[in-house]
mmCIF file of C-alpha atoms in Angstrom:
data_model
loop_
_atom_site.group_PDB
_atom_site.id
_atom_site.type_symbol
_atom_site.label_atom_id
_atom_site.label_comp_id
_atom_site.label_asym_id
_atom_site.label_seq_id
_atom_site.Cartn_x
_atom_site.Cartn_y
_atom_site.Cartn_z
ATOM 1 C CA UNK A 1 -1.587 20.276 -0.101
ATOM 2 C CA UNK A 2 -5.165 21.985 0.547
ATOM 3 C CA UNK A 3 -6.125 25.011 -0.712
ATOM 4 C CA UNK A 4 -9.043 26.693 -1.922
ATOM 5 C CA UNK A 5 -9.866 26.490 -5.944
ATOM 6 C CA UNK A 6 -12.597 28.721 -7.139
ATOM 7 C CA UNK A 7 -14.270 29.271 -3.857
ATOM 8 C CA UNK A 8 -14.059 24.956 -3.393
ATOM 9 C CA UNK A 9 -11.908 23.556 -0.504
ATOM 10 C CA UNK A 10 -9.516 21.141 -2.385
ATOM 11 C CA UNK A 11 -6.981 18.314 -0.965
ATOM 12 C CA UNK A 12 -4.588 16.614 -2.881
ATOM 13 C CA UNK A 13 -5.082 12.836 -2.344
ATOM 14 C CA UNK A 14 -4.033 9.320 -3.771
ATOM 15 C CA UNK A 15 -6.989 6.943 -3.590
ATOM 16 C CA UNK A 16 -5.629 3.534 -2.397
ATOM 17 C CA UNK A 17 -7.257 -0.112 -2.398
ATOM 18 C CA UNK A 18 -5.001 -1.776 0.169
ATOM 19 C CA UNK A 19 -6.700 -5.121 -0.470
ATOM 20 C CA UNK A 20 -5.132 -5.113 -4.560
ATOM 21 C CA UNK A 21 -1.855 -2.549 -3.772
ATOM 22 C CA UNK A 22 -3.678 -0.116 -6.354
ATOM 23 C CA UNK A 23 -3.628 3.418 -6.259
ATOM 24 C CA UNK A 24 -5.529 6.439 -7.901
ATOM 25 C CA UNK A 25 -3.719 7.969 -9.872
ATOM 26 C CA UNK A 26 -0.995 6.030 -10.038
ATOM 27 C CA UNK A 27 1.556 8.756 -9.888
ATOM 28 C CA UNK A 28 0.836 12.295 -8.702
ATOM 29 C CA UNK A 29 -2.604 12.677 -6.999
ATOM 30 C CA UNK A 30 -5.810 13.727 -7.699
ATOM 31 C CA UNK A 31 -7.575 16.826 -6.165
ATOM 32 C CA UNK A 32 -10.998 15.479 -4.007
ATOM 33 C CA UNK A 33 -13.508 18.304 -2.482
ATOM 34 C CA UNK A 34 -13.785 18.722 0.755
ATOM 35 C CA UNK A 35 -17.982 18.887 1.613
ATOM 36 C CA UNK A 36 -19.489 19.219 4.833
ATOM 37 C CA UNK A 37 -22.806 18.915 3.031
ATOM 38 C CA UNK A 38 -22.007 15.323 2.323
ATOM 39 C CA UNK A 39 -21.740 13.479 4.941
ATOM 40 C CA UNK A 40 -20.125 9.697 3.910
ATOM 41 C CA UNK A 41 -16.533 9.289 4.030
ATOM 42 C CA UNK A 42 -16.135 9.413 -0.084
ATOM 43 C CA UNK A 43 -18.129 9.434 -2.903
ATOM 44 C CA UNK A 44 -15.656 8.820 -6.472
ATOM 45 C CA UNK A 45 -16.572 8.665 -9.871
ATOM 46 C CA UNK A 46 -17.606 5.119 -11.325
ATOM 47 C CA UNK A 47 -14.446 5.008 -13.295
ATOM 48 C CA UNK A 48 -12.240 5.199 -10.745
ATOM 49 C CA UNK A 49 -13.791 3.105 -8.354
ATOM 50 C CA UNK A 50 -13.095 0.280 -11.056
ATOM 51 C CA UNK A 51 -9.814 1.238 -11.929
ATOM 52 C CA UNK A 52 -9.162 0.630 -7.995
ATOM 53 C CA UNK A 53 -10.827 -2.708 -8.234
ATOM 54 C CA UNK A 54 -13.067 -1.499 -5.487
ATOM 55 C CA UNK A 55 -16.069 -3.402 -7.892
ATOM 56 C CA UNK A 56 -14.561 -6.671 -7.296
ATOM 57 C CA UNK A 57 -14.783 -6.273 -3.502
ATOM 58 C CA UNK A 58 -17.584 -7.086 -1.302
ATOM 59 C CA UNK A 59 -20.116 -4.157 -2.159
ATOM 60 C CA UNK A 60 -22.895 -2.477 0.304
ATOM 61 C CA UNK A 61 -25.649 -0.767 -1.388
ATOM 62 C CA UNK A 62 -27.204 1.837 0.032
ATOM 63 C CA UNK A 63 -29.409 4.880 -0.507
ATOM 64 C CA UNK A 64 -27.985 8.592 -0.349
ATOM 65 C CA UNK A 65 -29.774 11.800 -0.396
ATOM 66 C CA UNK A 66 -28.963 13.933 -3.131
ATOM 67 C CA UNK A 67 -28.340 17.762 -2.561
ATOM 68 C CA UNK A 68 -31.771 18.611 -4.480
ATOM 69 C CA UNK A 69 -33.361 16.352 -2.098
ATOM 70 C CA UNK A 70 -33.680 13.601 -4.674
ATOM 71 C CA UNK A 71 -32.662 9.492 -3.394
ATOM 72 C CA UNK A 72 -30.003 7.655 -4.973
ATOM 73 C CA UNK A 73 -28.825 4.296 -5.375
ATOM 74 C CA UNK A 74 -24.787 3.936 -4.236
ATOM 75 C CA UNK A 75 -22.751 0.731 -3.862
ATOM 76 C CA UNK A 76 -19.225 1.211 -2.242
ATOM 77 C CA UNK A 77 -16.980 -0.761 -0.117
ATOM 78 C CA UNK A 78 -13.877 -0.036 2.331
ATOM 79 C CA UNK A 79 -10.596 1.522 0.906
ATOM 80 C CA UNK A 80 -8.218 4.126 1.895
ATOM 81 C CA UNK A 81 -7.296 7.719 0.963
ATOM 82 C CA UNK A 82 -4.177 9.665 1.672
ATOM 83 C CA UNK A 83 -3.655 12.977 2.143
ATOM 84 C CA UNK A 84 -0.514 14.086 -0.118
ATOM 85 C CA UNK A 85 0.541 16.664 1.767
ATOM 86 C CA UNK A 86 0.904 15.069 5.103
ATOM 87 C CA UNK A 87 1.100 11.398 4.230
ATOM 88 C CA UNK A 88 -1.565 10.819 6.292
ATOM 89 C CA UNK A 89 -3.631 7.561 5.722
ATOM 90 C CA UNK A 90 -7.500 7.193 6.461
ATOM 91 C CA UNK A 91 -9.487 4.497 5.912
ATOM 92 C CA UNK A 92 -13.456 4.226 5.219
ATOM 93 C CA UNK A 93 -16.436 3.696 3.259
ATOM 94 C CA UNK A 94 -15.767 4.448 -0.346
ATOM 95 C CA UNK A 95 -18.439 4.917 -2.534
ATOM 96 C CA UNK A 96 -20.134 5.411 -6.111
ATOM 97 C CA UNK A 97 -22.888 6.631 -7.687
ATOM 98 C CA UNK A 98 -24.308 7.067 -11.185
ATOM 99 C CA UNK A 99 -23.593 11.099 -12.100
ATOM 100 C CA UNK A 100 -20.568 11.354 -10.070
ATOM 101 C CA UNK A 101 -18.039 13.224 -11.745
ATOM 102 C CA UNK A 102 -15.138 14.166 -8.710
ATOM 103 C CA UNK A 103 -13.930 12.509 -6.135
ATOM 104 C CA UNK A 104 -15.743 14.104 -2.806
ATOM 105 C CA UNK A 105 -14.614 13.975 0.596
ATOM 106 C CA UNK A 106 -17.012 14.452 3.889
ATOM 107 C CA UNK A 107 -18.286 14.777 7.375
ATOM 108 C CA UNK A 108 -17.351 10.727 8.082
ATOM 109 C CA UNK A 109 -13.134 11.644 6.295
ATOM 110 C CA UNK A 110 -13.430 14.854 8.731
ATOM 111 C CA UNK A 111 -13.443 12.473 11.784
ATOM 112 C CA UNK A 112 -10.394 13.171 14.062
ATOM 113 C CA UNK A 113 -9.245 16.410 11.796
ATOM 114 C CA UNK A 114 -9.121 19.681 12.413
ATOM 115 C CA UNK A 115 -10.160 22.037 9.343
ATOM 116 C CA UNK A 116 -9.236 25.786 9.631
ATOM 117 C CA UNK A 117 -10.976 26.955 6.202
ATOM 118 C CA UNK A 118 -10.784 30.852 5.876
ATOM 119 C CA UNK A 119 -11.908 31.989 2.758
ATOM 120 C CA UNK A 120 -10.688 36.345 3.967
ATOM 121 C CA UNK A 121 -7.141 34.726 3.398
ATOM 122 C CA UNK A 122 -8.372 32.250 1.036
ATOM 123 C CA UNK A 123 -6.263 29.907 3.755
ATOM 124 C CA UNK A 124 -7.252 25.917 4.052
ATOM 125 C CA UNK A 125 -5.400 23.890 6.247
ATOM 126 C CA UNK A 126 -6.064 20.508 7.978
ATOM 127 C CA UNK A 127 -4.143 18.802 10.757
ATOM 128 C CA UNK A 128 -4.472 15.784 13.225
ATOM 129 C CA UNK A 129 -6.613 16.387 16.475
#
């Protein structure tokens, strides 16, 4: 499901490492933020990218910009997430970064979506193209 928490677009999602058959969480899901702002695929706490084994896959590094303008370090590699609602799968670049604290969703997951986010009927929905 995808709603809006606290003025925050929200989708319920199960992080997936297709390469191990582990999933995040492993029962239920886990809410991610939807950001336009950012614009990889995902950025998820260092935690859970370990507890996926994402660590123990080929990593990229690369640098990000930070919202205050400020460069980071990330590392990341490919994985999948899955919208709860829908059962729709996407795969992409999933990635980590020290002070990341929730699992964010952007511009790059928004590929081939359609968002209708209306925040006068506090109403977020997302469908296939």
């Amino acid at each position: 499901m995808s709603y809006i928490l606290d003025g925050t677009p929200v989708i319920e999602v199960v992080l997936e490492n297709p390469f191990f058959s582990v999933a995040y969480p492993k029962d239920g899901y886990v809410l991610a933020v939807f950001d336009t702002g950012y614009e990889g695929f995902a950025i998820i706490p260092k935690d859970t990218f370990r507890e996926l084994k994402l660590n123990e896959l080929h990593l990229h590094r690369r640098k990000i910009m930070l919202p205050n303008g400020e460069l980071a370090e990330s590392v990341g590699t490919y994985g999948r997430i899955r919208i709860v609602e829908s059962n729709l799968a996407k795969d992409g670049f999933i990635e980590t970064s020290e002070g990341v604290n929730e699992i964010v969703l952007g511009v790059e997951f928004a590929e081939g979506l359609t968002f209708i986010l209306d925040y006068c009927t506090k109403r977020f929905e997302i469908s296939v193209c």
